[in-house]
Amino acid sequence: MAEKKETPTTKKAATPKPTTTPKVEEVKKVVSKKEPNTKTLKENESVLVSKPTTSKKTTTKKEGEKVKEEIKPVENKKTTTKKATEATPKKTNETPVKEKKPAIKVDDKTIIKENKALDKEVAPKTTQVPLEASKNASKPKKQKIIKEVVQKEEVIEEPTLFDVPETKTTDVLVPFNDKGIDPLKVGKVKKQPKEKPPKPEDLVKRYNPEVTIGLTQDDVEDRVNANMVNYTKVGSTKSIGAILANNLLSFFNLLMVGIFVWQITVGANFMNLLFIIPVIFNIAFGLIQEINAKKTIDKLSILNAPVVHVLRDSEEQEITLSEIVIDDIILLSNGKQVPADCVVRNGMVEVNESLLTGESDAIIKRAGDILYSGSYIVSGYCQAQTTAVGKDIYINSLTEQAKVYKKPKSSLLSSIRILMVVIGVIIVPIGVFLFLSMYGGDTFIEKGTLNYAQTVIKVSGALVGMIPAGLILLTSISLSVGVIRLSQNKTLVQELYCIEMLARVDTLCLDKTGTITDGTMTVRGIIEYNNPTKLNIKQIIPAMINAQQDNNVTTAALIERFGTAKRITHSNIIPFSSSRKFSAVQFEKYGSFVIGAPEYVIKENYEIIARDVEKQALEGYRVIVVGYSPGAIIDNQKIEGKVIPLALIMIEDTIRADAIQTIQYFKDSNVDIRVISGDNPITASRVAARAGIKDADKFISLEGLSEKEVIRAAERYTVFGRVSPQQKKTLIQALKAQGRTVAMTGDGVNDILALREADCSIAMASGSEAATNVSHLVLLNSNFSSMPKVVSEGRRVINNVQKAATLFITKTLFSVVLSIIGIIKGYYPIETSQLLMIEYFIIAIPTFLISFESNDTHVKGNFLWNVIKKSLPGALVVAINSLIVYAFQDALNMDNYATSTLIVLAATFTCLGVLFNVCKPFNTLRKWLFAVAAIACLIASIAMPNLFNFRPFFDFPGYSGTEASIPLETPQILLLFCLIQAAYPLMYIISTIPTWIKNGVSWLLKKIGSME
């Protein structure tokens, strides 16, 4: 055997591979290589998966032979041979276990050491599972079976939980006693290292609690102290530290601070340093708003946090997910999301693991099967024992986001990122070339004439002009304010940028129950048929309800009408699922009874009830049938024999009082509505018509339709009935493929696939826990009437950010163009102080006020293209005006100060024209906003030229002694007035050129077509 490296932890002799525990009846069974070897214990004995418990046996092997693992059941901790007893020193510090929890007495320190040795030597770390756990109890990984080849004749001892640690000689692994003496006198003796104090989690006594009792309060406290708790993230995914880092340490913020410090080093005047104030203000306000939004999300998340029911001290308790501890007995029913890895101890459920695997098929889980965190219960009820919590759950090895919402695709987010990347890439080289062109060295045309301080000030002006530093912060502020406003309307925003998708929604898909209706139902009538059984309907329904233990709105309506007094012993059940659309119970001595959708229950001779079903559906009732078969339930999925109808039950949905007004809002906003329901399409159509949905008479049943047929039906129909969960997803995909922006509302597990597929998903808090976990928005009051406010808030945010971005990008674009011209000319005309009028009066204050204004205009087009299309005309006009000034520079005898003054003032009043377009259509606020900005720029230009380092229009008292104080000449002033006057008409011409070209091409094509 190859020599193994020594480790600080001593090792056992030829330690066999740790094994997991199979079903109780599988004794002395060696499993294939694909799964670990397993063994069993007597019922109610505890087991640690990380350590196999076998009887001691000393075996002698000759040189060259392979040592194989031998597994035997444990019987009252007795050793099998005298040699084994002698070879193992007497254990110490044995801790007894309470009698009411039958378990193996374990030496805690020994377990700690042996676990470490085994982990490093032969096996990966494993976790505890209950005794009932089957072969699935291990992680889904293949483990290698390690076989040791012994070089000499040696004594090999099979491990138990009571062995002490062993050390290792050059060739042979042998046990040592407590004093480090080698009893067999072979090899070199190495003293055993001092024992380290055990960790708290290693001292916790793990056992399989009774499913009717659960853990005791002492057990729970021990596990909490040992940190064996299911800690989960709640609320905002951003910590305060991350918010501070994102706002303070961004590339552009650091660049602005660097420019500020750079100018200080060259003694720039105070006015040149004022550009930093809007940056500081935006950062501070952005931090406040984003932190407030985070706190709001966290509070709402806690209020809406999922809860789980557990058994402790024989009592059912409701706790949060973060309070679950290892070995808790949790109760899971239809619609619940599995909060931690666990093993079914009692009962049977159907589980959908699509959020983990992508497969939407329901999987049956019985006693001994594993339930993975992130999957959700489709039907049934079970008691399960947690085997992994917190960071140890299986889902963490796949993806942290698998069990929660999917981030929406945001045009706003992607557009801003593209802008920042492009600007970040070009700004540094442009700054370097501009510096080299002005500072003393050779340029492309002429030699630079500025000294170092002058060059720094001019380059700083170019860089500050190119940086849209406030755009990112303004976007964050607007979104954060949107989150806070939505929270006031009882809406939890789980993803910030989903607000944008709300603004773009043009198709809204509604699940009838819980959205158009209020989620309550009432039994309105019963039609009974020939009943060959010994039970009547008033006995059958309560007995089925007691057997199923289901909890949904249909069951609540049936309980209100029939009660739950009747109980009959049942032998098998089929729980209800949205794909199966029925449930069934097999009663001893009576046969099997079924309740569900008529088309799915009565497969043969459906014509017997078809007329009654259609008639009641036309009245707007939801119709369910009670069926009977003398046969048994097979494999919890099928019913043996023919099912005959016993009765029809008519249930009426209650339309929400404000549903009609809500539907009308979407109609007025040009948002198409689709109703997707698992009910009869006729019933769904009548409910939709009562709610005022347009084209509600266009309905179709998707039962039995192929995927291609569903896709074709998506555009032609408004109401879809008998829709399976997979078909709901297909409908959403088909609508998105048509170029629509689709929002989906839902509240049940049957809506989850569609919710994850939608551009924006909205869940009702009163619905399924799993549905709220995968949705972008949660209506905490479960009120459909909140939807108009939600959509309106999304439109306000995006429209206002788009307007603000137009002003920021205009400044960025003309600064880039002027910088390129400056590189060629060897002179950049603008200093940071000369940009203050644009920064304060035209961008900072107006965009801040506009961002809070209401704006319900429907958002269309790509965000980036919309912004560039509105920004480019203004930027091009500034560039054209600058070229005109340079062209007249010699003719009008203009030096650099005069040239700079004309270019800056022309750019300032051109940006005022951009603000004029942004403010349209004018209201009272926007009128005052534009008027104040225009007057402020005019006064600053005429009355305060010294503050902005301009040439004055006339001799200005107190502003003399420098070249900049010389007044502009009359021809220069006239040129400036011409540029300002022509700016807005020129912007209009540039903005309409694409339309003229498009119309011209269309006219030309028509002419060519008529000539042919």
Short mmCIF file of C-alpha atoms in Angstrom, two decimals, residues 430 434 437-438 458 461-463 465-466 810-831 834-835 838 874-886 899-900 902-908 911:
data_model
loop_
_atom_site.label_atom_id
_atom_site.label_comp_id
_atom_site.label_asym_id
_atom_site.label_seq_id
_atom_site.Cartn_x
_atom_site.Cartn_y
_atom_site.Cartn_z
CA ILE A 430 -9.33 61.60 -25.16
CA LEU A 434 -6.13 66.60 -25.27
CA SER A 437 -2.19 68.72 -27.67
CA MET A 438 -2.39 71.81 -25.40
CA LYS A 458 -8.91 72.99 -19.64
CA GLY A 461 -13.35 70.97 -18.14
CA ALA A 462 -13.42 68.45 -20.99
CA LEU A 463 -13.48 65.43 -18.66
CA GLY A 465 -18.30 67.65 -19.45
CA MET A 466 -18.00 64.07 -20.74
CA THR A 810 -26.47 66.02 -24.60
CA LYS A 811 -23.70 67.48 -22.41
CA THR A 812 -21.65 64.30 -22.76
CA LEU A 813 -21.94 64.16 -26.55
CA PHE A 814 -21.06 67.80 -27.23
CA SER A 815 -18.13 67.56 -24.79
CA VAL A 816 -16.79 64.54 -26.68
CA VAL A 817 -17.15 66.36 -30.03
CA LEU A 818 -15.53 69.55 -28.68
CA SER A 819 -12.69 67.49 -27.20
CA ILE A 820 -11.97 65.92 -30.57
CA ILE A 821 -12.03 69.39 -32.16
CA GLY A 822 -9.78 70.60 -29.34
CA ILE A 823 -7.25 67.83 -30.00
CA ILE A 824 -7.07 68.95 -33.63
CA LYS A 825 -7.01 72.69 -32.89
CA GLY A 826 -4.71 72.37 -29.88
CA TYR A 827 -7.16 74.20 -27.62
CA TYR A 828 -10.26 73.15 -25.64
CA PRO A 829 -12.50 76.18 -25.07
CA ILE A 830 -14.37 75.31 -21.85
CA GLU A 831 -13.28 75.30 -18.19
CA GLN A 834 -17.97 77.73 -17.41
CA LEU A 835 -20.05 74.53 -17.28
CA ILE A 838 -25.40 73.98 -17.63
CA GLY A 874 -28.58 69.37 -29.41
CA ALA A 875 -25.04 67.97 -29.30
CA LEU A 876 -24.62 68.39 -33.07
CA VAL A 877 -25.86 71.99 -32.92
CA VAL A 878 -23.25 72.78 -30.24
CA ALA A 879 -20.56 71.20 -32.43
CA ILE A 880 -21.73 73.14 -35.50
CA ASN A 881 -21.82 76.42 -33.57
CA SER A 882 -18.31 75.76 -32.28
CA LEU A 883 -17.01 75.16 -35.80
CA ILE A 884 -18.67 78.41 -36.94
CA VAL A 885 -16.98 80.33 -34.12
CA TYR A 886 -13.61 78.82 -35.03
CA THR A 899 -13.70 82.19 -28.63
CA SER A 900 -14.32 80.35 -25.36
CA LEU A 902 -18.99 82.46 -27.58
CA ILE A 903 -18.78 78.66 -27.64
CA VAL A 904 -19.81 78.29 -23.97
CA LEU A 905 -22.75 80.71 -24.19
CA ALA A 906 -23.95 79.19 -27.48
CA ALA A 907 -23.78 75.71 -25.87
CA THR A 908 -25.62 76.92 -22.76
CA CYS A 911 -29.02 73.13 -23.91
#
